[in-house]
Amino acid sequence: MDSKRVALVTGATSGIGIAIARRLIKEGFFVVISGRSTERGGAVAAELGDSGCFIQADLTQPGAPQRLVDAVVEHTGKLDVLVNNAAIDHINWILKTPEEEIREAFEINTFAAIYCLQAAARIMAAADGGSIINITSRLASIGVPTMSLYSASKGAMLALTKAASVELAENNIRVNAVAPGMTRTQMFEDWLASQDNPEATEREVSAAIPLGRVALPEDVAGAVAYFADPRNSYITGTSLPVDGGYLAK
């Protein structure tokens, strides 16, 4: 374990999180994944084998982010990289969204990620530094009807990325963001299936992307691996869109 760098990937029992875990293992990391489902987490950990493990955590519970980071350090002896990936989607018109939905979106997408950042940064500051990577969204930078609250929760993480990168630089802790566009996860497939004409909807979505296709989870994982690589140690405070050129239009 001592010879391997250690990464914690939250929300890594499905979709993008699994792809990130797989990619970081290929890059030589020991990867700790977390999530709320013990069943899904155990299945992913079995796939990762000796290069990873699962620690169950509901990051919305008081003190859970700190307990998670403490458990990672107890198990591995260190923490070099945190990937703040745990999140939920939210689709609703802003004037129709009840208070409980607003609070839920921010509890998971924003507050839990901040608490994880705090806990991880304390460990990294006492060591040789590290890398924190926040998974945000293209929607942190643009407005889309029915996505206002999701955008706000991710926009807060984009702002935090920039400010925290300056504040934590003296501790040799780099803070960057990866901003995925539409990504072919199960959530995307479920949304597509709910449309009146899924094939036409997918063509319309793809046509709005300069590269002409929806991202794969592996595309996002590649950007995360870039920021996690210590050879890129002079890059901090950056948000990297993985959106096929959508934000460049």
Short mmCIF file of C-alpha atoms in Angstrom, two decimals:
data_model
loop_
_atom_site.label_atom_id
_atom_site.label_comp_id
_atom_site.label_asym_id
_atom_site.label_seq_id
_atom_site.Cartn_x
_atom_site.Cartn_y
_atom_site.Cartn_z
CA MET A 1 0.00 0.00 0.00
CA ASP A 2 2.80 2.42 0.88
CA SER A 3 4.12 2.43 -2.68
CA LYS A 4 0.75 3.26 -4.20
CA ARG A 5 -0.96 6.60 -4.24
CA VAL A 6 -4.43 6.51 -2.69
CA ALA A 7 -7.57 8.06 -4.16
CA LEU A 8 -11.05 8.38 -2.68
CA VAL A 9 -13.90 8.58 -5.18
CA THR A 10 -17.29 9.42 -3.68
CA GLY A 11 -20.49 8.30 -5.34
CA ALA A 12 -18.59 5.58 -7.15
CA THR A 13 -21.11 2.75 -7.18
CA SER A 14 -22.52 3.67 -10.59
CA GLY A 15 -21.97 5.66 -13.78
CA ILE A 16 -19.13 8.14 -13.95
CA GLY A 17 -17.82 7.19 -10.52
CA ILE A 18 -17.12 3.60 -11.54
CA ALA A 19 -15.32 4.76 -14.69
CA ILE A 20 -13.18 7.13 -12.61
CA ALA A 21 -12.27 4.35 -10.20
CA ARG A 22 -11.30 2.01 -13.03
CA ARG A 23 -9.17 4.66 -14.72
CA LEU A 24 -7.32 5.65 -11.55
CA ILE A 25 -6.51 2.00 -10.88
CA LYS A 26 -5.03 1.79 -14.39
CA GLU A 27 -2.96 4.85 -13.46
CA GLY A 28 -1.51 2.95 -10.49
CA PHE A 29 -3.73 4.18 -7.66
CA PHE A 30 -5.30 2.22 -4.85
CA VAL A 31 -8.89 3.45 -5.01
CA VAL A 32 -11.39 3.66 -2.19
CA ILE A 33 -14.95 4.03 -3.45
CA SER A 34 -17.88 5.18 -1.37
CA GLY A 35 -21.63 5.26 -1.78
CA ARG A 36 -24.86 4.69 0.06
CA SER A 37 -25.66 1.23 -1.33
CA THR A 38 -23.71 -1.59 0.31
CA GLU A 39 -24.96 -4.01 -2.32
CA ARG A 40 -23.77 -1.94 -5.29
CA GLY A 41 -20.58 -0.93 -3.52
CA GLY A 42 -19.67 -4.51 -2.75
CA ALA A 43 -20.21 -5.52 -6.37
CA VAL A 44 -17.98 -2.72 -7.68
CA ALA A 45 -15.30 -3.47 -5.08
CA ALA A 46 -15.29 -7.11 -6.14
CA GLU A 47 -14.62 -6.00 -9.70
CA LEU A 48 -11.79 -3.70 -8.60
CA GLY A 49 -10.11 -6.56 -6.74
CA ASP A 50 -6.98 -5.94 -4.68
CA SER A 51 -6.57 -2.45 -6.13
CA GLY A 52 -9.65 -1.02 -4.44
CA CYS A 53 -12.15 -1.28 -1.64
CA PHE A 54 -15.59 0.03 -0.67
CA ILE A 55 -16.57 2.06 2.39
CA GLN A 56 -20.28 2.69 2.86
CA ALA A 57 -21.20 6.31 3.55
CA ASP A 58 -24.28 8.50 3.38
CA LEU A 59 -22.55 11.85 3.07
CA THR A 60 -25.66 13.79 4.01
CA GLN A 61 -25.51 12.45 7.56
CA PRO A 62 -23.84 14.69 10.18
CA GLY A 63 -20.13 13.91 10.44
CA ALA A 64 -20.21 11.29 7.69
CA PRO A 65 -17.64 12.97 5.39
CA GLN A 66 -15.10 13.21 8.21
CA ARG A 67 -15.74 9.61 9.25
CA LEU A 68 -15.28 8.48 5.65
CA VAL A 69 -11.93 10.23 5.26
CA ASP A 70 -10.80 8.95 8.66
CA ALA A 71 -11.70 5.41 7.57
CA VAL A 72 -9.74 5.79 4.33
CA VAL A 73 -6.63 6.91 6.21
CA GLU A 74 -7.06 4.16 8.79
CA HIS A 75 -7.27 1.56 6.02
CA THR A 76 -4.57 2.87 3.69
CA GLY A 77 -2.39 5.15 5.82
CA LYS A 78 -2.81 8.20 3.58
CA LEU A 79 -4.92 10.09 1.08
CA ASP A 80 -3.42 11.65 -2.04
CA VAL A 81 -6.48 12.39 -4.19
CA LEU A 82 -10.12 13.17 -3.45
CA VAL A 83 -12.67 13.02 -6.25
CA ASN A 84 -15.89 14.72 -5.17
CA ASN A 85 -18.24 12.85 -7.48
CA ALA A 86 -21.29 12.04 -5.33
CA ALA A 87 -24.33 13.96 -6.56
CA ILE A 88 -27.97 13.75 -7.52
CA ASP A 89 -29.73 15.15 -10.54
CA HIS A 90 -32.59 17.61 -10.16
CA ILE A 91 -35.09 18.60 -12.83
CA ASN A 92 -37.98 20.91 -12.01
CA TRP A 93 -39.17 24.41 -12.75
CA ILE A 94 -37.70 26.74 -10.16
CA LEU A 95 -41.08 28.23 -9.21
CA LYS A 96 -42.53 24.75 -8.65
CA THR A 97 -39.67 23.30 -6.60
CA PRO A 98 -40.50 22.73 -2.93
CA GLU A 99 -38.06 23.63 -0.18
CA GLU A 100 -37.23 20.01 0.64
CA GLU A 101 -36.03 19.38 -2.93
CA ILE A 102 -33.83 22.47 -2.83
CA ARG A 103 -32.27 21.39 0.46
CA GLU A 104 -31.71 17.83 -0.78
CA ALA A 105 -29.91 19.02 -3.92
CA PHE A 106 -27.58 21.27 -1.98
CA GLU A 107 -27.02 18.79 0.87
CA ILE A 108 -25.63 16.22 -1.55
CA ASN A 109 -24.20 18.23 -4.44
CA THR A 110 -22.69 21.08 -2.45
CA PHE A 111 -22.54 20.73 1.33
CA ALA A 112 -21.38 17.09 1.42
CA ALA A 113 -18.69 17.87 -1.16
CA ILE A 114 -17.48 20.85 0.89
CA TYR A 115 -17.26 18.70 4.02
CA CYS A 116 -15.31 16.03 2.11
CA LEU A 117 -12.95 18.70 0.80
CA GLN A 118 -12.36 20.02 4.32
CA ALA A 119 -11.67 16.57 5.76
CA ALA A 120 -9.39 15.51 2.91
CA ALA A 121 -7.49 18.81 2.85
CA ARG A 122 -6.67 18.53 6.56
CA ILE A 123 -5.04 15.16 5.89
CA MET A 124 -3.23 16.42 2.80
CA ALA A 125 -2.00 19.58 4.54
CA ALA A 126 -0.35 17.46 7.21
CA ALA A 127 1.40 15.38 4.53
CA ASP A 128 2.95 16.44 1.22
CA GLY A 129 -0.16 17.98 -0.29
CA GLY A 130 -2.54 16.38 -2.72
CA SER A 131 -5.15 16.84 -5.42
CA ILE A 132 -8.86 17.52 -4.98
CA ILE A 133 -11.07 17.16 -8.05
CA ASN A 134 -14.65 18.37 -7.98
CA ILE A 135 -17.03 16.90 -10.54
CA THR A 136 -19.25 19.81 -11.49
CA SER A 137 -21.21 20.18 -14.75
CA ARG A 138 -21.47 22.25 -17.90
CA LEU A 139 -24.62 23.54 -16.17
CA ALA A 140 -22.41 25.32 -13.63
CA SER A 141 -21.70 27.82 -16.42
CA ILE A 142 -24.93 28.02 -18.44
CA GLY A 143 -28.67 28.25 -17.88
CA VAL A 144 -31.12 25.57 -18.97
CA PRO A 145 -34.84 25.65 -18.10
CA THR A 146 -35.84 23.23 -15.29
CA MET A 147 -32.17 22.85 -14.25
CA SER A 148 -31.75 26.06 -12.23
CA LEU A 149 -31.28 24.46 -8.82
CA TYR A 150 -28.96 21.76 -10.11
CA SER A 151 -26.97 24.49 -11.88
CA ALA A 152 -26.81 26.50 -8.65
CA SER A 153 -25.56 23.54 -6.63
CA LYS A 154 -22.83 22.82 -9.18
CA GLY A 155 -22.06 26.51 -9.73
CA ALA A 156 -21.29 26.80 -6.04
CA MET A 157 -18.74 24.00 -6.42
CA LEU A 158 -17.15 25.77 -9.38
CA ALA A 159 -16.75 28.93 -7.30
CA LEU A 160 -15.39 26.89 -4.39
CA THR A 161 -12.87 25.21 -6.68
CA LYS A 162 -11.35 28.53 -7.66
CA ALA A 163 -11.32 30.03 -4.17
CA ALA A 164 -10.10 26.88 -2.42
CA SER A 165 -7.28 26.45 -4.95
CA VAL A 166 -5.89 29.83 -3.88
CA GLU A 167 -6.43 29.23 -0.19
CA LEU A 168 -4.92 25.73 -0.16
CA ALA A 169 -1.99 26.42 -2.49
CA GLU A 170 0.31 27.09 0.46
CA ASN A 171 -0.33 23.50 1.56
CA ASN A 172 0.57 22.17 -1.91
CA ILE A 173 -3.03 21.07 -2.39
CA ARG A 174 -4.33 21.48 -5.92
CA VAL A 175 -8.07 21.98 -6.44
CA ASN A 176 -9.56 21.59 -9.90
CA ALA A 177 -12.94 20.83 -11.44
CA VAL A 178 -14.12 18.56 -14.24
CA ALA A 179 -17.34 19.75 -15.87
CA PRO A 180 -19.08 16.98 -17.82
CA GLY A 181 -21.70 17.65 -20.44
CA MET A 182 -24.37 15.10 -21.33
CA THR A 183 -22.86 11.73 -20.42
CA ARG A 184 -24.11 8.26 -21.31
CA THR A 185 -24.88 6.98 -17.83
CA GLN A 186 -27.88 4.97 -16.65
CA MET A 187 -29.46 8.25 -15.60
CA PHE A 188 -29.12 9.54 -19.17
CA GLU A 189 -30.52 6.30 -20.60
CA ASP A 190 -33.51 6.46 -18.23
CA TRP A 191 -34.18 10.07 -19.21
CA LEU A 192 -33.91 9.19 -22.89
CA ALA A 193 -36.32 6.28 -22.47
CA SER A 194 -38.88 8.62 -20.88
CA GLN A 195 -39.04 10.79 -24.01
CA ASP A 196 -41.83 10.38 -26.56
CA ASN A 197 -39.27 9.66 -29.29
CA PRO A 198 -35.96 8.58 -27.72
CA GLU A 199 -34.14 8.21 -31.04
CA ALA A 200 -35.13 11.68 -32.20
CA THR A 201 -34.24 13.16 -28.83
CA GLU A 202 -30.79 11.60 -28.92
CA ARG A 203 -30.20 12.93 -32.43
CA GLU A 204 -31.26 16.40 -31.29
CA VAL A 205 -28.99 16.28 -28.23
CA SER A 206 -26.02 15.04 -30.26
CA ALA A 207 -26.56 17.66 -32.95
CA ALA A 208 -26.18 20.42 -30.37
CA ILE A 209 -22.70 19.13 -29.44
CA PRO A 210 -19.87 20.17 -31.79
CA LEU A 211 -18.25 16.73 -31.64
CA GLY A 212 -21.62 15.20 -32.48
CA ARG A 213 -21.99 12.69 -29.66
CA VAL A 214 -22.81 12.33 -26.00
CA ALA A 215 -19.84 11.81 -23.68
CA LEU A 216 -18.92 8.42 -22.31
CA PRO A 217 -18.08 8.02 -18.60
CA GLU A 218 -14.57 7.12 -19.71
CA ASP A 219 -14.18 10.57 -21.28
CA VAL A 220 -14.79 12.16 -17.89
CA ALA A 221 -12.50 9.69 -16.18
CA GLY A 222 -9.65 10.68 -18.48
CA ALA A 223 -9.92 14.31 -17.37
CA VAL A 224 -9.94 13.26 -13.72
CA ALA A 225 -6.82 11.16 -14.27
CA TYR A 226 -5.09 14.19 -15.75
CA PHE A 227 -5.68 16.29 -12.64
CA ALA A 228 -4.78 13.38 -10.35
CA ASP A 229 -1.43 12.84 -12.06
CA PRO A 230 1.39 14.40 -9.98
CA ARG A 231 3.20 15.24 -13.22
CA ASN A 232 0.57 17.95 -13.69
CA SER A 233 1.34 19.53 -10.35
CA TYR A 234 1.38 23.13 -11.61
CA ILE A 235 -2.29 23.14 -12.55
CA THR A 236 -4.81 24.36 -9.99
CA GLY A 237 -7.97 26.46 -9.91
CA THR A 238 -8.99 25.16 -13.34
CA SER A 239 -12.31 23.87 -14.63
CA LEU A 240 -12.01 21.48 -17.56
CA PRO A 241 -15.18 21.03 -19.63
CA VAL A 242 -15.70 17.51 -20.94
CA ASP A 243 -18.61 18.44 -23.17
CA GLY A 244 -17.60 17.88 -26.78
CA GLY A 245 -17.17 21.61 -27.30
CA TYR A 246 -20.65 22.63 -26.12
CA LEU A 247 -19.47 25.54 -23.97
CA ALA A 248 -17.19 26.79 -26.73
CA LYS A 249 -20.13 27.68 -28.99
#
